[in-house]
Amino acid sequence: MRMIESVIRPSALPVITSKLAELGIYGATALECKGFGKQKGHTERYRGGRMDVGFVPKVMLKVAVKEEDVDKAIEAITSSSRSGNVGDGKIFVYALDKVVRIRTGESDNDAL
């Protein structure tokens, strides 16, 4: 089992979740967050003055998948969120040792 954690543009979220659903991957957690990378934030105007805002609004999407679904899920995320511009996001993949569904007590792949 793997956890796929991606930091994406907020506008890409609906497209990604629908593509994941087409693959049979239904569970996901989305968190609103702010961050910056190579785009180095952005500038906004407030009462006529310019303000440098260091963080850009992003969404962190966390999806737990079976080992055999990792590559398909990564492809769905990248193809749905790639614009070719700075700020498209990043994907992090790491191992899950244990997963337990609280309601039923099922564990590991059965809990996904």
mmCIF file with all atom_site columns, C-alpha atoms in Angstrom:
data_model
loop_
_atom_site.group_PDB
_atom_site.id
_atom_site.type_symbol
_atom_site.label_atom_id
_atom_site.label_alt_id
_atom_site.label_comp_id
_atom_site.label_asym_id
_atom_site.label_entity_id
_atom_site.label_seq_id
_atom_site.pdbx_PDB_ins_code
_atom_site.Cartn_x
_atom_site.Cartn_y
_atom_site.Cartn_z
_atom_site.occupancy
_atom_site.B_iso_or_equiv
_atom_site.pdbx_formal_charge
_atom_site.auth_seq_id
_atom_site.auth_comp_id
_atom_site.auth_asym_id
_atom_site.auth_atom_id
_atom_site.pdbx_PDB_model_num
ATOM 1   C CA . MET A 1 1   ? 0.000   0.000  0.000   1.00 0.00 ? 1   MET A CA 1
ATOM 2   C CA . ARG A 1 2   ? 1.159   3.500  -0.779  1.00 0.00 ? 2   ARG A CA 1
ATOM 3   C CA . MET A 1 3   ? 0.159   7.015  0.179   1.00 0.00 ? 3   MET A CA 1
ATOM 4   C CA . ILE A 1 4   ? 0.188   9.439  -2.726  1.00 0.00 ? 4   ILE A CA 1
ATOM 5   C CA . GLU A 1 5   ? 0.374   13.003 -1.520  1.00 0.00 ? 5   GLU A CA 1
ATOM 6   C CA . SER A 1 6   ? 0.174   15.710 -4.149  1.00 0.00 ? 6   SER A CA 1
ATOM 7   C CA . VAL A 1 7   ? 0.247   19.480 -3.914  1.00 0.00 ? 7   VAL A CA 1
ATOM 8   C CA . ILE A 1 8   ? -1.789  20.842 -6.813  1.00 0.00 ? 8   ILE A CA 1
ATOM 9   C CA . ARG A 1 9   ? -3.577  23.920 -8.122  1.00 0.00 ? 9   ARG A CA 1
ATOM 10  C CA . PRO A 1 10  ? -7.102  24.170 -6.634  1.00 0.00 ? 10  PRO A CA 1
ATOM 11  C CA . SER A 1 11  ? -8.660  24.270 -10.103 1.00 0.00 ? 11  SER A CA 1
ATOM 12  C CA . ALA A 1 12  ? -7.271  20.790 -10.895 1.00 0.00 ? 12  ALA A CA 1
ATOM 13  C CA . LEU A 1 13  ? -9.014  19.041 -7.976  1.00 0.00 ? 13  LEU A CA 1
ATOM 14  C CA . PRO A 1 14  ? -12.373 18.194 -9.622  1.00 0.00 ? 14  PRO A CA 1
ATOM 15  C CA . VAL A 1 15  ? -10.707 16.792 -12.729 1.00 0.00 ? 15  VAL A CA 1
ATOM 16  C CA . ILE A 1 16  ? -8.287  14.665 -10.696 1.00 0.00 ? 16  ILE A CA 1
ATOM 17  C CA . THR A 1 17  ? -10.961 13.207 -8.433  1.00 0.00 ? 17  THR A CA 1
ATOM 18  C CA . SER A 1 18  ? -13.150 12.262 -11.397 1.00 0.00 ? 18  SER A CA 1
ATOM 19  C CA . LYS A 1 19  ? -10.218 10.565 -13.149 1.00 0.00 ? 19  LYS A CA 1
ATOM 20  C CA . LEU A 1 20  ? -9.349  8.666  -9.970  1.00 0.00 ? 20  LEU A CA 1
ATOM 21  C CA . ALA A 1 21  ? -12.992 7.565  -9.656  1.00 0.00 ? 21  ALA A CA 1
ATOM 22  C CA . GLU A 1 22  ? -12.856 6.209  -13.218 1.00 0.00 ? 22  GLU A CA 1
ATOM 23  C CA . LEU A 1 23  ? -9.940  4.044  -12.053 1.00 0.00 ? 23  LEU A CA 1
ATOM 24  C CA . GLY A 1 24  ? -11.947 2.771  -9.073  1.00 0.00 ? 24  GLY A CA 1
ATOM 25  C CA . ILE A 1 25  ? -10.049 4.917  -6.549  1.00 0.00 ? 25  ILE A CA 1
ATOM 26  C CA . TYR A 1 26  ? -12.718 6.666  -4.502  1.00 0.00 ? 26  TYR A CA 1
ATOM 27  C CA . GLY A 1 27  ? -11.155 7.632  -1.176  1.00 0.00 ? 27  GLY A CA 1
ATOM 28  C CA . ALA A 1 28  ? -9.209  10.872 -0.959  1.00 0.00 ? 28  ALA A CA 1
ATOM 29  C CA . THR A 1 29  ? -8.580  13.717 1.445   1.00 0.00 ? 29  THR A CA 1
ATOM 30  C CA . ALA A 1 30  ? -8.151  17.295 0.212   1.00 0.00 ? 30  ALA A CA 1
ATOM 31  C CA . LEU A 1 31  ? -6.672  20.008 2.393   1.00 0.00 ? 31  LEU A CA 1
ATOM 32  C CA . GLU A 1 32  ? -6.496  23.687 1.519   1.00 0.00 ? 32  GLU A CA 1
ATOM 33  C CA . CYS A 1 33  ? -2.961  24.933 2.024   1.00 0.00 ? 33  CYS A CA 1
ATOM 34  C CA . LYS A 1 34  ? -0.528  27.591 0.873   1.00 0.00 ? 34  LYS A CA 1
ATOM 35  C CA . GLY A 1 35  ? 2.968   27.183 -0.451  1.00 0.00 ? 35  GLY A CA 1
ATOM 36  C CA . PHE A 1 36  ? 5.569   28.338 -2.907  1.00 0.00 ? 36  PHE A CA 1
ATOM 37  C CA . GLY A 1 37  ? 8.268   26.861 -5.061  1.00 0.00 ? 37  GLY A CA 1
ATOM 38  C CA . LYS A 1 38  ? 9.898   28.168 -8.189  1.00 0.00 ? 38  LYS A CA 1
ATOM 39  C CA . GLN A 1 39  ? 7.013   30.566 -8.745  1.00 0.00 ? 39  GLN A CA 1
ATOM 40  C CA . LYS A 1 40  ? 8.109   32.407 -5.565  1.00 0.00 ? 40  LYS A CA 1
ATOM 41  C CA . GLY A 1 41  ? 4.680   33.605 -4.528  1.00 0.00 ? 41  GLY A CA 1
ATOM 42  C CA . HIS A 1 42  ? 2.882   36.439 -6.258  1.00 0.00 ? 42  HIS A CA 1
ATOM 43  C CA . THR A 1 43  ? 2.166   40.163 -5.947  1.00 0.00 ? 43  THR A CA 1
ATOM 44  C CA . GLU A 1 44  ? -1.229  41.627 -5.054  1.00 0.00 ? 44  GLU A CA 1
ATOM 45  C CA . ARG A 1 45  ? -2.545  45.176 -4.853  1.00 0.00 ? 45  ARG A CA 1
ATOM 46  C CA . TYR A 1 46  ? -4.157  46.402 -1.636  1.00 0.00 ? 46  TYR A CA 1
ATOM 47  C CA . ARG A 1 47  ? -5.496  49.962 -1.437  1.00 0.00 ? 47  ARG A CA 1
ATOM 48  C CA . GLY A 1 48  ? -3.359  50.997 -4.365  1.00 0.00 ? 48  GLY A CA 1
ATOM 49  C CA . GLY A 1 49  ? -0.122  49.596 -2.976  1.00 0.00 ? 49  GLY A CA 1
ATOM 50  C CA . ARG A 1 50  ? 1.688   46.445 -4.063  1.00 0.00 ? 50  ARG A CA 1
ATOM 51  C CA . MET A 1 51  ? 2.154   43.654 -1.557  1.00 0.00 ? 51  MET A CA 1
ATOM 52  C CA . ASP A 1 52  ? 4.351   40.605 -2.039  1.00 0.00 ? 52  ASP A CA 1
ATOM 53  C CA . VAL A 1 53  ? 2.476   37.528 -0.932  1.00 0.00 ? 53  VAL A CA 1
ATOM 54  C CA . GLY A 1 54  ? 4.899   34.716 -0.216  1.00 0.00 ? 54  GLY A CA 1
ATOM 55  C CA . PHE A 1 55  ? 2.488   31.814 -0.434  1.00 0.00 ? 55  PHE A CA 1
ATOM 56  C CA . VAL A 1 56  ? 0.165   30.720 -3.225  1.00 0.00 ? 56  VAL A CA 1
ATOM 57  C CA . PRO A 1 57  ? -3.137  28.886 -2.538  1.00 0.00 ? 57  PRO A CA 1
ATOM 58  C CA . LYS A 1 58  ? -2.790  25.153 -3.210  1.00 0.00 ? 58  LYS A CA 1
ATOM 59  C CA . VAL A 1 59  ? -4.604  21.922 -2.383  1.00 0.00 ? 59  VAL A CA 1
ATOM 60  C CA . MET A 1 60  ? -2.897  18.931 -0.806  1.00 0.00 ? 60  MET A CA 1
ATOM 61  C CA . LEU A 1 61  ? -4.560  15.754 -2.030  1.00 0.00 ? 61  LEU A CA 1
ATOM 62  C CA . LYS A 1 62  ? -3.876  12.549 -0.108  1.00 0.00 ? 62  LYS A CA 1
ATOM 63  C CA . VAL A 1 63  ? -4.866  9.207  -1.624  1.00 0.00 ? 63  VAL A CA 1
ATOM 64  C CA . ALA A 1 64  ? -4.113  5.758  -0.184  1.00 0.00 ? 64  ALA A CA 1
ATOM 65  C CA . VAL A 1 65  ? -3.882  3.136  -2.943  1.00 0.00 ? 65  VAL A CA 1
ATOM 66  C CA . LYS A 1 66  ? -3.032  -0.518 -3.436  1.00 0.00 ? 66  LYS A CA 1
ATOM 67  C CA . GLU A 1 67  ? 0.454   -1.196 -4.742  1.00 0.00 ? 67  GLU A CA 1
ATOM 68  C CA . GLU A 1 68  ? -0.849  -2.153 -8.201  1.00 0.00 ? 68  GLU A CA 1
ATOM 69  C CA . ASP A 1 69  ? -2.756  1.154  -8.551  1.00 0.00 ? 69  ASP A CA 1
ATOM 70  C CA . VAL A 1 70  ? 0.153   3.517  -7.809  1.00 0.00 ? 70  VAL A CA 1
ATOM 71  C CA . ASP A 1 71  ? 1.302   4.164  -11.372 1.00 0.00 ? 71  ASP A CA 1
ATOM 72  C CA . LYS A 1 72  ? -2.259  4.582  -12.683 1.00 0.00 ? 72  LYS A CA 1
ATOM 73  C CA . ALA A 1 73  ? -3.078  7.065  -9.918  1.00 0.00 ? 73  ALA A CA 1
ATOM 74  C CA . ILE A 1 74  ? 0.110   9.079  -10.515 1.00 0.00 ? 74  ILE A CA 1
ATOM 75  C CA . GLU A 1 75  ? -0.651  9.220  -14.246 1.00 0.00 ? 75  GLU A CA 1
ATOM 76  C CA . ALA A 1 76  ? -4.206  10.404 -13.532 1.00 0.00 ? 76  ALA A CA 1
ATOM 77  C CA . ILE A 1 77  ? -2.944  13.164 -11.239 1.00 0.00 ? 77  ILE A CA 1
ATOM 78  C CA . THR A 1 78  ? -0.173  14.363 -13.545 1.00 0.00 ? 78  THR A CA 1
ATOM 79  C CA . SER A 1 79  ? -2.236  14.305 -16.738 1.00 0.00 ? 79  SER A CA 1
ATOM 80  C CA . SER A 1 80  ? -5.090  16.183 -15.031 1.00 0.00 ? 80  SER A CA 1
ATOM 81  C CA . SER A 1 81  ? -2.984  18.906 -13.473 1.00 0.00 ? 81  SER A CA 1
ATOM 82  C CA . ARG A 1 82  ? -0.147  19.501 -15.950 1.00 0.00 ? 82  ARG A CA 1
ATOM 83  C CA . SER A 1 83  ? -0.372  22.904 -17.618 1.00 0.00 ? 83  SER A CA 1
ATOM 84  C CA . GLY A 1 84  ? 3.313   23.168 -18.448 1.00 0.00 ? 84  GLY A CA 1
ATOM 85  C CA . ASN A 1 85  ? 3.701   26.258 -16.271 1.00 0.00 ? 85  ASN A CA 1
ATOM 86  C CA . VAL A 1 86  ? 5.576   26.776 -13.032 1.00 0.00 ? 86  VAL A CA 1
ATOM 87  C CA . GLY A 1 87  ? 3.312   25.927 -10.089 1.00 0.00 ? 87  GLY A CA 1
ATOM 88  C CA . ASP A 1 88  ? 1.676   22.758 -11.419 1.00 0.00 ? 88  ASP A CA 1
ATOM 89  C CA . GLY A 1 89  ? 2.650   21.003 -8.185  1.00 0.00 ? 89  GLY A CA 1
ATOM 90  C CA . LYS A 1 90  ? 4.494   17.982 -6.818  1.00 0.00 ? 90  LYS A CA 1
ATOM 91  C CA . ILE A 1 91  ? 3.681   14.359 -6.017  1.00 0.00 ? 91  ILE A CA 1
ATOM 92  C CA . PHE A 1 92  ? 5.154   12.442 -3.092  1.00 0.00 ? 92  PHE A CA 1
ATOM 93  C CA . VAL A 1 93  ? 4.740   8.677  -2.693  1.00 0.00 ? 93  VAL A CA 1
ATOM 94  C CA . TYR A 1 94  ? 5.535   6.755  0.457   1.00 0.00 ? 94  TYR A CA 1
ATOM 95  C CA . ALA A 1 95  ? 4.809   3.360  1.944   1.00 0.00 ? 95  ALA A CA 1
ATOM 96  C CA . LEU A 1 96  ? 1.927   2.641  4.321   1.00 0.00 ? 96  LEU A CA 1
ATOM 97  C CA . ASP A 1 97  ? 2.642   0.022  6.958   1.00 0.00 ? 97  ASP A CA 1
ATOM 98  C CA . LYS A 1 98  ? -0.911  -0.404 8.192   1.00 0.00 ? 98  LYS A CA 1
ATOM 99  C CA . VAL A 1 99  ? -4.401  0.818  7.339   1.00 0.00 ? 99  VAL A CA 1
ATOM 100 C CA . VAL A 1 100 ? -7.464  0.118  9.498   1.00 0.00 ? 100 VAL A CA 1
ATOM 101 C CA . ARG A 1 101 ? -11.075 0.988  8.748   1.00 0.00 ? 101 ARG A CA 1
ATOM 102 C CA . ILE A 1 102 ? -12.427 2.041  12.128  1.00 0.00 ? 102 ILE A CA 1
ATOM 103 C CA . ARG A 1 103 ? -16.079 1.167  11.444  1.00 0.00 ? 103 ARG A CA 1
ATOM 104 C CA . THR A 1 104 ? -15.513 -2.491 10.508  1.00 0.00 ? 104 THR A CA 1
ATOM 105 C CA . GLY A 1 105 ? -12.048 -3.293 11.772  1.00 0.00 ? 105 GLY A CA 1
ATOM 106 C CA . GLU A 1 106 ? -10.914 -4.314 8.275   1.00 0.00 ? 106 GLU A CA 1
ATOM 107 C CA . SER A 1 107 ? -7.223  -3.789 7.676   1.00 0.00 ? 107 SER A CA 1
ATOM 108 C CA . ASP A 1 108 ? -4.720  -3.141 4.927   1.00 0.00 ? 108 ASP A CA 1
ATOM 109 C CA . ASN A 1 109 ? -5.988  -3.630 1.332   1.00 0.00 ? 109 ASN A CA 1
ATOM 110 C CA . ASP A 1 110 ? -9.492  -4.531 2.586   1.00 0.00 ? 110 ASP A CA 1
ATOM 111 C CA . ALA A 1 111 ? -9.648  -1.179 4.374   1.00 0.00 ? 111 ALA A CA 1
ATOM 112 C CA . LEU A 1 112 ? -8.896  0.753  1.207   1.00 0.00 ? 112 LEU A CA 1
#
